[in-house]
Amino acid sequence: GNSVTQMEGPVTLSEEAFLTINCTYTATGYPSLFWYVQYPGEGLQLLLKATKADDKGSNKGFEATYRKETTSFHLEKGSVQVSDSAVYFCALTDGNNRKLIWGLGTSLAVNP
Amino acid sequence: GAGVSQSPRYKVAKRGQDVALRCDPISGHVSLFWYQQALGQGPEFLTYFQNEAQLDKSGLPSDRFFAERPEGSVSTLKIQRTQQEDSAVYLCASRKTGENIQYFGAGTRLSVL
């Protein structure tokens, strides 16, 4: 079945550092891909998405490109801030109802 | 409403008790999903509704879990005879017809003692 593999955390960076969180997937068909973020004490929020190969999703300085040839959707940000500290989840749609299949999440801590 | 609302936010149950978790989706959203998120894990799909019809319940872990959405709006997830392994955050999400984005509530954290 479809699955998502994310790099393990925690990831600790200094403010203004470059961020990459790796996400690879296994899927049949043409899923949509998502990054969701969970800030401390809050619910899951959509960060960005891509619906087809070579699409680039972007939001709040974060970017991810849907790479079908490498089955990847890596999350990047050029300069992280303390406020980016959160848990990041990669997910894909699955099946006719397009439920979400999730990675395990990657915890990011950004120090001033 | 403005967002997906879940209640209660926290629930402590003794092993063997029944619990009911409520989800109030975004007004007009036809699709509703329930997920279970264990500590340190990603969410796992439980069940899916389109209006009042439960079209997929393949993720429900046992027959102690039951979900309903009788009028196609508010949904309730019921867990009978709770066990310690049911301790998790239960997430509800809704989706608008024609869109591919699920909007999540803050979740209900269930602790079974």
XYZ file of C-alpha atoms in Angstrom:
225
model
C 0.000 0.000 0.000
C 0.897 3.657 -0.109
C 3.375 4.910 2.462
C 5.440 7.919 3.486
C 8.921 7.934 4.980
C 10.258 11.019 6.699
C 13.683 11.718 8.091
C 13.846 11.179 11.809
C 14.184 14.035 14.226
C 14.660 15.900 16.289
C 16.326 18.496 14.128
C 17.989 21.374 15.961
C 19.119 24.464 14.073
C 20.261 27.959 14.832
C 18.193 30.889 13.631
C 18.805 31.763 9.949
C 20.137 28.287 9.144
C 19.005 26.359 6.053
C 16.421 23.643 6.627
C 15.801 20.421 4.729
C 13.423 17.732 5.934
C 13.428 14.700 3.657
C 10.234 12.940 2.620
C 9.943 10.019 0.219
C 6.834 8.088 -0.688
C 5.562 4.880 -2.211
C 2.312 5.159 -4.103
C 0.280 3.769 -6.939
C -1.439 6.246 -9.173
C -0.981 9.980 -8.802
C -1.371 11.103 -5.211
C -1.352 14.670 -4.003
C 1.417 15.500 -1.549
C 1.239 17.704 1.526
C 3.274 19.156 4.326
C 1.366 19.865 7.524
C 2.777 21.620 10.586
C 1.814 21.193 14.224
C 2.867 24.025 16.515
C 3.050 23.306 20.246
C -0.432 22.997 21.711
C -2.160 23.506 18.368
C -3.824 21.382 15.702
C -2.434 20.329 12.351
C -2.251 23.114 9.796
C -1.633 22.776 6.096
C 1.727 24.289 5.217
C 1.867 23.579 1.489
C 0.771 21.099 -1.149
C 1.456 19.858 -4.664
C -0.963 17.927 -6.816
C 1.129 16.695 -9.741
C 4.668 15.944 -10.778
C 7.040 18.938 -10.884
C 4.584 21.154 -8.991
C 6.221 23.307 -6.352
C 4.264 24.150 -3.235
C 5.319 27.185 -1.216
C 4.179 29.090 1.844
C 5.793 31.224 4.580
C 9.229 30.775 2.972
C 8.920 26.977 2.876
C 9.065 25.110 -0.425
C 8.711 21.531 -1.627
C 8.749 20.098 -5.158
C 6.841 16.976 -6.218
C 9.548 14.757 -7.753
C 8.049 11.698 -9.375
C 11.373 10.327 -10.620
C 12.774 10.189 -7.087
C 9.375 9.804 -5.344
C 10.293 12.665 -3.042
C 8.763 15.823 -1.602
C 11.509 17.349 0.525
C 10.699 20.430 2.593
C 13.157 23.349 2.478
C 13.491 26.806 3.941
C 16.394 29.113 3.347
C 16.452 30.842 6.727
C 14.558 29.424 9.695
C 13.204 31.440 12.599
C 12.554 30.529 16.210
C 8.837 30.659 15.412
C 9.287 27.750 12.961
C 9.852 25.385 15.874
C 7.166 22.722 15.440
C 6.548 19.180 14.234
C 6.349 18.778 10.447
C 4.402 15.970 8.785
C 4.578 14.794 5.191
C 1.414 13.151 3.853
C -0.171 11.871 0.668
C -3.693 11.140 -0.482
C -4.770 7.541 -0.848
C -7.741 5.787 -2.325
C -11.026 6.971 -3.690
C -11.852 8.905 -0.549
C -8.408 10.505 -0.653
C -7.691 9.891 2.993
C -4.251 10.986 4.140
C -1.343 8.624 4.732
C 1.213 10.217 7.041
C 4.868 10.106 7.867
C 5.957 9.875 11.488
C 6.674 13.592 11.770
C 9.925 15.487 12.246
C 10.398 17.730 15.245
C 12.255 20.977 14.541
C 13.733 23.186 17.236
C 15.234 26.533 16.222
C 17.476 28.253 18.742
C 18.062 32.007 18.811
C -18.209 27.739 12.156
C -14.829 29.209 11.380
C -12.937 25.975 11.861
C -13.283 22.362 12.871
C -14.258 22.131 16.518
C -13.635 19.081 18.681
C -14.766 18.401 22.216
C -13.713 17.645 24.800
C -10.091 18.703 24.374
C -9.005 16.267 27.059
C -10.677 13.148 28.353
C -9.518 10.838 31.095
C -11.276 7.503 31.300
C -10.905 4.475 33.499
C -10.265 1.254 31.692
C -13.579 -0.283 30.682
C -15.498 2.992 30.457
C -17.230 4.149 27.298
C -16.308 7.525 25.796
C -17.814 9.768 23.125
C -15.796 12.304 21.193
C -17.476 15.049 19.206
C -16.480 16.744 15.977
C -18.187 19.799 14.498
C -16.850 20.289 10.957
C -16.629 23.461 8.943
C -20.101 24.416 7.793
C -20.891 23.002 4.361
C -18.029 20.518 4.296
C -19.352 17.247 2.955
C -16.410 15.000 3.814
C -15.347 14.174 7.344
C -12.417 12.052 8.512
C -11.320 10.664 11.862
C -7.671 9.883 12.604
C -5.874 8.474 15.632
C -2.464 9.859 16.584
C -0.419 7.941 19.115
C 2.329 9.763 20.998
C 5.287 10.506 18.757
C 3.592 9.055 15.673
C 1.846 10.341 12.606
C -1.946 10.214 12.414
C -3.567 6.963 11.318
C -6.830 6.909 9.374
C -9.875 5.558 11.193
C -12.977 6.298 9.164
C -14.511 8.537 6.484
C -17.967 10.030 5.961
C -19.519 11.662 2.965
C -22.535 13.511 4.319
C -24.215 10.990 6.646
C -22.870 7.921 4.848
C -19.906 6.134 6.364
C -18.083 5.082 3.215
C -14.886 3.727 4.720
C -14.347 2.317 8.188
C -11.363 0.185 7.323
C -9.114 1.916 9.861
C -11.236 1.287 12.946
C -9.010 -0.946 15.100
C -11.747 -3.061 16.653
C -15.500 -3.397 16.986
C -15.245 -1.309 20.155
C -14.881 1.727 17.907
C -17.982 3.187 16.341
C -18.563 6.453 14.496
C -21.687 8.185 13.287
C -22.766 11.350 11.513
C -26.544 11.071 11.484
C -27.433 14.424 9.929
C -24.378 14.872 7.786
C -22.833 17.511 10.015
C -21.657 16.782 13.568
C -19.926 13.450 14.028
C -19.335 11.366 17.138
C -16.617 8.784 17.628
C -17.533 6.327 20.358
C -15.144 3.919 22.014
C -16.652 1.216 24.157
C -14.880 -0.551 27.014
C -11.769 1.586 26.642
C -8.357 -0.033 26.929
C -4.990 1.529 27.718
C -3.899 1.134 24.112
C -6.728 3.479 23.091
C -4.823 6.370 24.684
C -4.055 8.772 21.843
C -5.094 12.048 20.286
C -8.176 11.682 18.127
C -8.256 14.095 15.219
C -11.183 15.119 13.087
C -10.842 16.751 9.685
C -13.323 18.055 7.152
C -13.019 18.724 3.460
C -15.029 20.753 0.986
C -16.357 19.096 -2.146
C -13.968 19.586 -5.054
C -11.041 20.530 -2.841
C -8.108 18.380 -1.883
C -7.357 19.944 1.499
C -8.377 18.551 4.864
C -8.864 21.030 7.712
C -8.149 19.704 11.159
C -9.544 20.330 14.590
C -7.274 20.645 17.616
C -7.988 17.054 18.595
C -9.175 15.249 21.701
C -6.467 13.781 23.895
C -7.778 10.565 25.451
C -5.961 9.032 28.394
C -7.134 5.642 29.601
C -5.956 4.765 33.105
